[in-house]
Amino acid sequence: MAVFTLFDSVIRDLMNGVIDLHADVFKMALTNVAPDAANNEVFGSITEIAAGNGYLAGGLTLAGLAVTETGPGTGIWQWFFDDATFTAVGGPIGPFRYVVVYDFTIAVPLRPLVGFLDYGVSATLANGSRLTVDVGTTGALQAQEV
């Protein structure tokens, strides 16, 4: 299973109230160029794959956003969203290797990056094929109160 890697800037943006995990619109996009967690901060710094064959420029809008505590009084909080599915229609999608999550709502900085998954190898979805991104049981982001 691919590991969700946070961009270094996301913690700063969360602490400064730039990103709102409850209210903002988040998207998931595909790229075949390795994101740089230390230096990429906004979506415009990512090389997205070309739109077409069911893949829309900017990617999919995430649904079911939720921040929940793992149990009463644990102080461990997780950010979840529904599984997202990319479907190739009318031809292939890709190649891609990385799935990038970003905040679509924010104008300054324009569309800050949250994190990415690295599938380890480039892949192309054949016509009619699907890629479902599963956030898993621990969420995309986890933090513990200190």
PDB file of C-alpha atoms in Angstrom:
ATOM      1  CA  MET A   1       0.000   0.000   0.000  1.00  0.00           C
ATOM      2  CA  ALA A   2       1.280   3.465  -0.861  1.00  0.00           C
ATOM      3  CA  VAL A   3       2.160   5.745   2.053  1.00  0.00           C
ATOM      4  CA  PHE A   4       0.634   9.236   2.256  1.00  0.00           C
ATOM      5  CA  THR A   5       3.511  11.743   2.471  1.00  0.00           C
ATOM      6  CA  LEU A   6       2.779  15.255   3.724  1.00  0.00           C
ATOM      7  CA  PHE A   7       4.245  18.308   2.042  1.00  0.00           C
ATOM      8  CA  ASP A   8       6.380  20.240   4.551  1.00  0.00           C
ATOM      9  CA  SER A   9       4.273  23.390   4.084  1.00  0.00           C
ATOM     10  CA  VAL A  10       0.975  21.752   5.110  1.00  0.00           C
ATOM     11  CA  ILE A  11       1.723  21.840   8.840  1.00  0.00           C
ATOM     12  CA  ARG A  12       2.556  25.558   8.598  1.00  0.00           C
ATOM     13  CA  ASP A  13      -0.635  26.187   6.620  1.00  0.00           C
ATOM     14  CA  LEU A  14      -2.727  24.253   9.157  1.00  0.00           C
ATOM     15  CA  MET A  15      -1.140  26.051  12.126  1.00  0.00           C
ATOM     16  CA  ASN A  16      -1.689  29.464  10.500  1.00  0.00           C
ATOM     17  CA  GLY A  17      -5.332  28.674   9.728  1.00  0.00           C
ATOM     18  CA  VAL A  18      -4.781  28.805   5.960  1.00  0.00           C
ATOM     19  CA  ILE A  19      -6.148  25.282   5.420  1.00  0.00           C
ATOM     20  CA  ASP A  20      -9.484  24.287   6.961  1.00  0.00           C
ATOM     21  CA  LEU A  21      -9.872  20.502   6.876  1.00  0.00           C
ATOM     22  CA  HIS A  22     -13.621  20.832   7.580  1.00  0.00           C
ATOM     23  CA  ALA A  23     -14.781  23.601   5.260  1.00  0.00           C
ATOM     24  CA  ASP A  24     -12.414  23.817   2.289  1.00  0.00           C
ATOM     25  CA  VAL A  25     -12.780  21.927  -0.994  1.00  0.00           C
ATOM     26  CA  PHE A  26      -9.994  19.398  -1.562  1.00  0.00           C
ATOM     27  CA  LYS A  27      -9.022  17.703  -4.798  1.00  0.00           C
ATOM     28  CA  MET A  28      -6.915  14.729  -5.827  1.00  0.00           C
ATOM     29  CA  ALA A  29      -4.857  14.921  -9.018  1.00  0.00           C
ATOM     30  CA  LEU A  30      -2.469  12.618 -10.893  1.00  0.00           C
ATOM     31  CA  THR A  31       1.139  13.286 -11.870  1.00  0.00           C
ATOM     32  CA  ASN A  32       4.021  11.261 -13.232  1.00  0.00           C
ATOM     33  CA  VAL A  33       6.658  13.687 -11.930  1.00  0.00           C
ATOM     34  CA  ALA A  34       7.906  13.137  -8.379  1.00  0.00           C
ATOM     35  CA  PRO A  35       6.583  15.792  -5.992  1.00  0.00           C
ATOM     36  CA  ASP A  36       9.191  17.430  -3.760  1.00  0.00           C
ATOM     37  CA  ALA A  37       7.764  17.349  -0.215  1.00  0.00           C
ATOM     38  CA  ALA A  38      10.309  19.915   0.998  1.00  0.00           C
ATOM     39  CA  ASN A  39       9.931  22.464  -1.792  1.00  0.00           C
ATOM     40  CA  ASN A  40       6.564  22.107  -3.558  1.00  0.00           C
ATOM     41  CA  GLU A  41       3.969  24.228  -1.747  1.00  0.00           C
ATOM     42  CA  VAL A  42       1.180  24.946  -4.259  1.00  0.00           C
ATOM     43  CA  PHE A  43      -0.620  22.939  -6.924  1.00  0.00           C
ATOM     44  CA  GLY A  44       0.905  25.060  -9.704  1.00  0.00           C
ATOM     45  CA  SER A  45       4.323  23.582  -8.826  1.00  0.00           C
ATOM     46  CA  ILE A  46       3.100  20.056  -9.682  1.00  0.00           C
ATOM     47  CA  THR A  47       3.216  18.700 -13.238  1.00  0.00           C
ATOM     48  CA  GLU A  48      -0.284  17.254 -13.652  1.00  0.00           C
ATOM     49  CA  ILE A  49      -0.988  14.653 -16.346  1.00  0.00           C
ATOM     50  CA  ALA A  50      -2.956  15.803 -19.391  1.00  0.00           C
ATOM     51  CA  ALA A  51      -6.737  15.933 -19.126  1.00  0.00           C
ATOM     52  CA  GLY A  52      -8.752  13.533 -21.236  1.00  0.00           C
ATOM     53  CA  ASN A  53     -10.370  10.100 -21.385  1.00  0.00           C
ATOM     54  CA  GLY A  54     -12.259  10.645 -18.131  1.00  0.00           C
ATOM     55  CA  TYR A  55      -9.504  12.534 -16.313  1.00  0.00           C
ATOM     56  CA  LEU A  56     -10.452  16.164 -15.664  1.00  0.00           C
ATOM     57  CA  ALA A  57      -7.826  18.900 -15.290  1.00  0.00           C
ATOM     58  CA  GLY A  58      -7.377  19.484 -11.561  1.00  0.00           C
ATOM     59  CA  GLY A  59      -8.490  15.964 -10.690  1.00  0.00           C
ATOM     60  CA  LEU A  60     -11.376  14.725  -8.551  1.00  0.00           C
ATOM     61  CA  THR A  61     -13.157  16.658  -5.810  1.00  0.00           C
ATOM     62  CA  LEU A  62     -12.964  14.758  -2.535  1.00  0.00           C
ATOM     63  CA  ALA A  63     -16.172  13.994  -0.647  1.00  0.00           C
ATOM     64  CA  GLY A  64     -16.959  12.893   2.894  1.00  0.00           C
ATOM     65  CA  LEU A  65     -14.359  15.060   4.633  1.00  0.00           C
ATOM     66  CA  ALA A  66     -14.242  14.358   8.370  1.00  0.00           C
ATOM     67  CA  VAL A  67     -11.931  14.962  11.313  1.00  0.00           C
ATOM     68  CA  THR A  68     -12.509  12.412  14.056  1.00  0.00           C
ATOM     69  CA  GLU A  69     -10.889  11.346  17.303  1.00  0.00           C
ATOM     70  CA  THR A  70      -9.847   7.683  17.385  1.00  0.00           C
ATOM     71  CA  GLY A  71     -11.676   7.242  20.692  1.00  0.00           C
ATOM     72  CA  PRO A  72     -12.975   9.395  23.553  1.00  0.00           C
ATOM     73  CA  GLY A  73     -10.079  11.149  25.270  1.00  0.00           C
ATOM     74  CA  THR A  74      -7.311   9.575  23.149  1.00  0.00           C
ATOM     75  CA  GLY A  75      -6.197  12.927  21.771  1.00  0.00           C
ATOM     76  CA  ILE A  76      -5.396  11.233  18.447  1.00  0.00           C
ATOM     77  CA  TRP A  77      -7.194  12.918  15.558  1.00  0.00           C
ATOM     78  CA  GLN A  78      -7.519  11.683  11.969  1.00  0.00           C
ATOM     79  CA  TRP A  79      -8.621  13.339   8.719  1.00  0.00           C
ATOM     80  CA  PHE A  80     -10.659  11.156   6.404  1.00  0.00           C
ATOM     81  CA  PHE A  81     -12.351  11.451   3.040  1.00  0.00           C
ATOM     82  CA  ASP A  82     -14.290   8.982   0.911  1.00  0.00           C
ATOM     83  CA  ASP A  83     -12.432   6.701  -1.462  1.00  0.00           C
ATOM     84  CA  ALA A  84     -11.865   8.424  -4.803  1.00  0.00           C
ATOM     85  CA  THR A  85     -12.052   6.590  -8.130  1.00  0.00           C
ATOM     86  CA  PHE A  86     -10.477   7.596 -11.431  1.00  0.00           C
ATOM     87  CA  THR A  87     -12.055   5.806 -14.432  1.00  0.00           C
ATOM     88  CA  ALA A  88     -10.607   5.744 -17.956  1.00  0.00           C
ATOM     89  CA  VAL A  89     -13.369   6.373 -20.503  1.00  0.00           C
ATOM     90  CA  GLY A  90     -12.748   6.529 -24.258  1.00  0.00           C
ATOM     91  CA  GLY A  91      -9.038   5.777 -23.953  1.00  0.00           C
ATOM     92  CA  PRO A  92      -6.214   5.468 -21.423  1.00  0.00           C
ATOM     93  CA  ILE A  93      -5.343   7.783 -18.503  1.00  0.00           C
ATOM     94  CA  GLY A  94      -1.689   8.290 -17.744  1.00  0.00           C
ATOM     95  CA  PRO A  95       0.973   7.374 -17.286  1.00  0.00           C
ATOM     96  CA  PHE A  96       1.029   8.480 -13.642  1.00  0.00           C
ATOM     97  CA  ARG A  97       2.787   7.366 -10.486  1.00  0.00           C
ATOM     98  CA  TYR A  98       1.705   9.903  -7.859  1.00  0.00           C
ATOM     99  CA  VAL A  99      -1.663  10.995  -6.493  1.00  0.00           C
ATOM    100  CA  VAL A 100      -1.563  14.526  -5.048  1.00  0.00           C
ATOM    101  CA  VAL A 101      -4.097  16.014  -2.588  1.00  0.00           C
ATOM    102  CA  TYR A 102      -4.448  19.797  -2.471  1.00  0.00           C
ATOM    103  CA  ASP A 103      -6.742  22.516  -1.110  1.00  0.00           C
ATOM    104  CA  PHE A 104      -8.751  23.869  -4.047  1.00  0.00           C
ATOM    105  CA  THR A 105     -10.423  26.648  -2.010  1.00  0.00           C
ATOM    106  CA  ILE A 106      -7.477  28.794  -0.986  1.00  0.00           C
ATOM    107  CA  ALA A 107      -6.381  31.727  -3.157  1.00  0.00           C
ATOM    108  CA  VAL A 108      -3.350  32.839  -1.085  1.00  0.00           C
ATOM    109  CA  PRO A 109      -1.237  30.800  -1.350  1.00  0.00           C
ATOM    110  CA  LEU A 110      -3.002  29.530  -4.472  1.00  0.00           C
ATOM    111  CA  ARG A 111      -4.149  25.944  -3.915  1.00  0.00           C
ATOM    112  CA  PRO A 112      -1.763  24.745  -1.171  1.00  0.00           C
ATOM    113  CA  LEU A 113      -0.583  21.145  -1.305  1.00  0.00           C
ATOM    114  CA  VAL A 114      -1.467  18.656   1.446  1.00  0.00           C
ATOM    115  CA  GLY A 115       0.209  15.358   0.583  1.00  0.00           C
ATOM    116  CA  PHE A 116       0.769  12.649  -1.987  1.00  0.00           C
ATOM    117  CA  LEU A 117       0.810   8.902  -2.547  1.00  0.00           C
ATOM    118  CA  ASP A 118       3.654   7.236  -4.429  1.00  0.00           C
ATOM    119  CA  TYR A 119       2.610   3.973  -6.102  1.00  0.00           C
ATOM    120  CA  GLY A 120       6.251   3.054  -6.778  1.00  0.00           C
ATOM    121  CA  VAL A 121       5.954   2.620 -10.548  1.00  0.00           C
ATOM    122  CA  SER A 122       4.278   4.506 -13.354  1.00  0.00           C
ATOM    123  CA  ALA A 123       0.980   3.069 -14.543  1.00  0.00           C
ATOM    124  CA  THR A 124      -1.571   3.762 -17.241  1.00  0.00           C
ATOM    125  CA  LEU A 125      -5.263   3.027 -16.802  1.00  0.00           C
ATOM    126  CA  ALA A 126      -6.546   1.223 -19.885  1.00  0.00           C
ATOM    127  CA  ASN A 127      -9.916   2.232 -21.307  1.00  0.00           C
ATOM    128  CA  GLY A 128     -12.599   1.063 -18.863  1.00  0.00           C
ATOM    129  CA  SER A 129     -10.109   0.524 -16.016  1.00  0.00           C
ATOM    130  CA  ARG A 130     -10.327   2.187 -12.605  1.00  0.00           C
ATOM    131  CA  LEU A 131      -8.000   3.363  -9.882  1.00  0.00           C
ATOM    132  CA  THR A 132      -9.647   3.625  -6.471  1.00  0.00           C
ATOM    133  CA  VAL A 133      -7.656   5.538  -3.877  1.00  0.00           C
ATOM    134  CA  ASP A 134      -8.486   4.209  -0.402  1.00  0.00           C
ATOM    135  CA  VAL A 135      -7.612   6.488   2.508  1.00  0.00           C
ATOM    136  CA  GLY A 136      -7.403   3.454   4.812  1.00  0.00           C
ATOM    137  CA  THR A 137      -8.301   3.006   8.452  1.00  0.00           C
ATOM    138  CA  THR A 138      -6.013   5.692   9.866  1.00  0.00           C
ATOM    139  CA  GLY A 139      -7.003   8.504   7.525  1.00  0.00           C
ATOM    140  CA  ALA A 140      -4.869  10.653   5.286  1.00  0.00           C
ATOM    141  CA  LEU A 141      -3.576  12.740   8.161  1.00  0.00           C
ATOM    142  CA  GLN A 142      -3.156  11.862  11.829  1.00  0.00           C
ATOM    143  CA  ALA A 143      -2.119  14.115  14.707  1.00  0.00           C
ATOM    144  CA  GLN A 144      -1.881  13.658  18.443  1.00  0.00           C
ATOM    145  CA  GLU A 145      -2.559  16.281  21.098  1.00  0.00           C
ATOM    146  CA  VAL A 146       0.429  16.988  23.279  1.00  0.00           C
TER     147      VAL A 146
END
